């Protein structure tokens, strides 16, 4: 299955693919740091941060420091 056929099937059952994708990404950035999600999905950090803000998320719950280990 490719993205085109998946989109067609979603539309056929009444699910708007773009809204579903945005909702899924918003949920992800509430569960993990936005830069991590951005890198994993190939988004720009600013885009992921904008989605975090739109989902009423904050950076306050993320621990500071080096998380590369």
Short mmCIF file of N, CA and C in Angstrom, two decimals:
data_model
loop_
_atom_site.label_atom_id
_atom_site.label_comp_id
_atom_site.label_asym_id
_atom_site.label_seq_id
_atom_site.Cartn_x
_atom_site.Cartn_y
_atom_site.Cartn_z
N UNK A 1 0.85 -1.16 0.00
CA UNK A 1 0.00 0.00 0.00
C UNK A 1 0.90 1.23 0.00
N UNK A 2 0.54 2.21 -0.80
CA UNK A 2 1.30 3.46 -0.81
C UNK A 2 0.45 4.59 -0.25
N UNK A 3 1.04 5.75 -0.07
CA UNK A 3 0.32 6.87 0.55
C UNK A 3 -0.88 7.32 -0.27
N UNK A 4 -0.77 7.25 -1.58
CA UNK A 4 -1.89 7.66 -2.43
C UNK A 4 -3.11 6.77 -2.26
N UNK A 5 -2.89 5.47 -2.24
CA UNK A 5 -4.03 4.56 -2.08
C UNK A 5 -4.59 4.63 -0.67
N UNK A 6 -3.74 4.86 0.32
CA UNK A 6 -4.22 5.02 1.69
C UNK A 6 -5.08 6.26 1.82
N UNK A 7 -4.63 7.37 1.22
CA UNK A 7 -5.42 8.60 1.25
C UNK A 7 -6.77 8.39 0.59
N UNK A 8 -6.78 7.72 -0.52
CA UNK A 8 -8.04 7.47 -1.23
C UNK A 8 -8.99 6.65 -0.38
N UNK A 9 -8.47 5.64 0.29
CA UNK A 9 -9.32 4.81 1.14
C UNK A 9 -9.84 5.59 2.34
N UNK A 10 -9.01 6.42 2.92
CA UNK A 10 -9.45 7.25 4.04
C UNK A 10 -10.56 8.20 3.61
N UNK A 11 -10.38 8.85 2.47
CA UNK A 11 -11.41 9.76 1.95
C UNK A 11 -12.72 9.01 1.68
N UNK A 12 -12.59 7.80 1.17
CA UNK A 12 -13.75 7.00 0.83
C UNK A 12 -14.62 6.71 2.06
N UNK A 13 -13.98 6.54 3.21
CA UNK A 13 -14.76 6.26 4.43
C UNK A 13 -15.04 7.54 5.24
N UNK A 14 -14.67 8.69 4.68
CA UNK A 14 -15.00 9.96 5.32
C UNK A 14 -14.00 10.51 6.30
N UNK A 15 -12.76 10.03 6.25
CA UNK A 15 -11.71 10.53 7.13
C UNK A 15 -10.79 11.44 6.34
N UNK A 16 -10.73 12.74 6.70
CA UNK A 16 -9.82 13.63 5.98
C UNK A 16 -8.37 13.34 6.37
N UNK A 17 -7.54 12.86 5.43
CA UNK A 17 -6.17 12.44 5.76
C UNK A 17 -5.30 13.53 6.39
N UNK A 18 -5.40 14.75 5.90
CA UNK A 18 -4.53 15.81 6.43
C UNK A 18 -4.85 16.09 7.89
N UNK A 19 -6.12 16.16 8.24
CA UNK A 19 -6.49 16.40 9.64
C UNK A 19 -6.02 15.26 10.52
N UNK A 20 -6.17 14.05 10.02
CA UNK A 20 -5.73 12.89 10.80
C UNK A 20 -4.24 12.91 11.05
N UNK A 21 -3.49 13.29 10.03
CA UNK A 21 -2.03 13.35 10.17
C UNK A 21 -1.63 14.43 11.17
N UNK A 22 -2.24 15.60 11.04
CA UNK A 22 -1.93 16.70 11.96
C UNK A 22 -2.30 16.32 13.39
N UNK A 23 -3.44 15.69 13.57
CA UNK A 23 -3.85 15.27 14.92
C UNK A 23 -2.87 14.25 15.50
N UNK A 24 -2.42 13.34 14.68
CA UNK A 24 -1.46 12.34 15.15
C UNK A 24 -0.14 12.98 15.56
N UNK A 25 0.33 13.94 14.77
CA UNK A 25 1.59 14.61 15.10
C UNK A 25 1.44 15.45 16.36
N UNK A 26 0.30 16.13 16.51
CA UNK A 26 0.06 16.90 17.74
C UNK A 26 0.11 16.00 18.96
N UNK A 27 -0.48 14.83 18.85
CA UNK A 27 -0.46 13.88 19.97
C UNK A 27 0.97 13.43 20.26
N UNK A 28 1.75 13.19 19.22
CA UNK A 28 3.14 12.77 19.41
C UNK A 28 3.96 13.84 20.12
N UNK A 29 3.80 15.12 19.73
CA UNK A 29 4.61 16.17 20.36
C UNK A 29 4.18 16.44 21.79
N UNK A 30 2.99 15.98 22.17
CA UNK A 30 2.60 16.08 23.58
C UNK A 30 3.25 14.97 24.41
N UNK A 31 3.67 13.91 23.75
CA UNK A 31 4.23 12.76 24.46
C UNK A 31 5.76 12.72 24.45
N UNK A 32 6.37 13.42 23.52
CA UNK A 32 7.83 13.41 23.40
C UNK A 32 8.29 14.80 22.95
N UNK A 33 9.56 15.14 23.17
CA UNK A 33 10.06 16.45 22.76
C UNK A 33 9.86 16.70 21.26
N UNK A 34 9.38 17.88 20.94
CA UNK A 34 9.10 18.24 19.55
C UNK A 34 10.29 18.04 18.61
N UNK A 35 11.53 18.40 19.01
CA UNK A 35 12.67 18.17 18.10
C UNK A 35 12.90 16.70 17.80
N UNK A 36 12.62 15.84 18.75
CA UNK A 36 12.79 14.40 18.54
C UNK A 36 11.77 13.92 17.51
N UNK A 37 10.53 14.35 17.65
CA UNK A 37 9.47 13.98 16.71
C UNK A 37 9.79 14.56 15.33
N UNK A 38 10.25 15.81 15.30
CA UNK A 38 10.58 16.45 14.02
C UNK A 38 11.66 15.65 13.29
N UNK A 39 12.70 15.27 14.00
CA UNK A 39 13.79 14.53 13.36
C UNK A 39 13.31 13.16 12.87
N UNK A 40 12.50 12.50 13.68
CA UNK A 40 12.02 11.16 13.31
C UNK A 40 11.12 11.19 12.08
N UNK A 41 10.34 12.26 11.93
CA UNK A 41 9.39 12.35 10.82
C UNK A 41 9.87 13.20 9.65
N UNK A 42 11.05 13.80 9.80
CA UNK A 42 11.58 14.62 8.73
C UNK A 42 10.98 16.02 8.66
N UNK A 43 10.45 16.51 9.78
CA UNK A 43 9.90 17.86 9.84
C UNK A 43 10.97 18.81 10.35
N UNK A 44 10.75 20.10 10.13
CA UNK A 44 11.63 21.13 10.68
C UNK A 44 11.26 21.31 12.15
N UNK A 45 12.24 21.62 13.00
CA UNK A 45 11.99 21.83 14.43
C UNK A 45 10.90 22.87 14.67
N UNK A 46 10.93 23.95 13.89
CA UNK A 46 9.94 25.02 14.08
C UNK A 46 8.53 24.53 13.78
N UNK A 47 8.39 23.66 12.80
CA UNK A 47 7.06 23.11 12.49
C UNK A 47 6.55 22.28 13.65
N UNK A 48 7.40 21.42 14.18
CA UNK A 48 7.00 20.58 15.32
C UNK A 48 6.69 21.43 16.54
N UNK A 49 7.47 22.48 16.76
CA UNK A 49 7.22 23.36 17.90
C UNK A 49 5.90 24.11 17.71
N UNK A 50 5.60 24.52 16.48
CA UNK A 50 4.33 25.19 16.21
C UNK A 50 3.15 24.24 16.49
N UNK A 51 3.30 22.97 16.12
CA UNK A 51 2.25 22.00 16.39
C UNK A 51 2.10 21.75 17.89
N UNK A 52 3.22 21.76 18.62
CA UNK A 52 3.17 21.62 20.07
C UNK A 52 2.40 22.77 20.69
N UNK A 53 2.67 23.98 20.24
CA UNK A 53 1.98 25.16 20.75
C UNK A 53 0.49 25.08 20.42
N UNK A 54 0.16 24.66 19.21
CA UNK A 54 -1.25 24.53 18.80
C UNK A 54 -1.98 23.48 19.63
N UNK A 55 -1.25 22.50 20.13
CA UNK A 55 -1.85 21.45 20.95
C UNK A 55 -1.84 21.82 22.43
N UNK A 56 -1.50 23.08 22.73
CA UNK A 56 -1.43 23.59 24.10
C UNK A 56 -0.39 22.87 24.94
N UNK A 57 0.67 22.42 24.32
CA UNK A 57 1.76 21.78 25.05
C UNK A 57 2.80 22.81 25.42
N UNK A 58 3.65 22.44 26.35
CA UNK A 58 4.74 23.33 26.77
C UNK A 58 6.04 22.55 26.83
N UNK A 59 7.12 23.29 26.91
CA UNK A 59 8.44 22.67 27.07
C UNK A 59 8.77 22.47 28.54
N UNK A 60 7.92 22.93 29.44
CA UNK A 60 8.26 22.94 30.86
C UNK A 60 8.46 21.56 31.46
N UNK A 61 7.88 20.53 30.86
CA UNK A 61 8.01 19.20 31.46
C UNK A 61 9.23 18.41 30.95
N UNK A 62 9.97 18.97 30.03
CA UNK A 62 11.14 18.29 29.49
C UNK A 62 12.35 18.60 30.34
N UNK A 63 13.09 17.57 30.69
CA UNK A 63 14.28 17.75 31.52
C UNK A 63 15.40 18.40 30.70
N UNK A 64 16.07 19.41 31.26
CA UNK A 64 17.18 20.04 30.54
C UNK A 64 18.40 19.15 30.56
N UNK A 65 19.32 19.42 29.69
CA UNK A 65 20.58 18.70 29.68
C UNK A 65 20.84 17.97 28.39
N UNK A 66 21.90 17.22 28.40
CA UNK A 66 22.35 16.47 27.23
C UNK A 66 21.59 15.13 27.18
N UNK A 67 20.77 14.96 26.14
CA UNK A 67 19.96 13.74 26.01
C UNK A 67 20.47 12.87 24.87
N UNK A 68 21.73 13.03 24.51
CA UNK A 68 22.28 12.26 23.40
C UNK A 68 22.81 10.90 23.86
N UNK A 69 22.90 10.69 25.13
CA UNK A 69 23.44 9.42 25.64
C UNK A 69 22.41 8.34 25.67
#
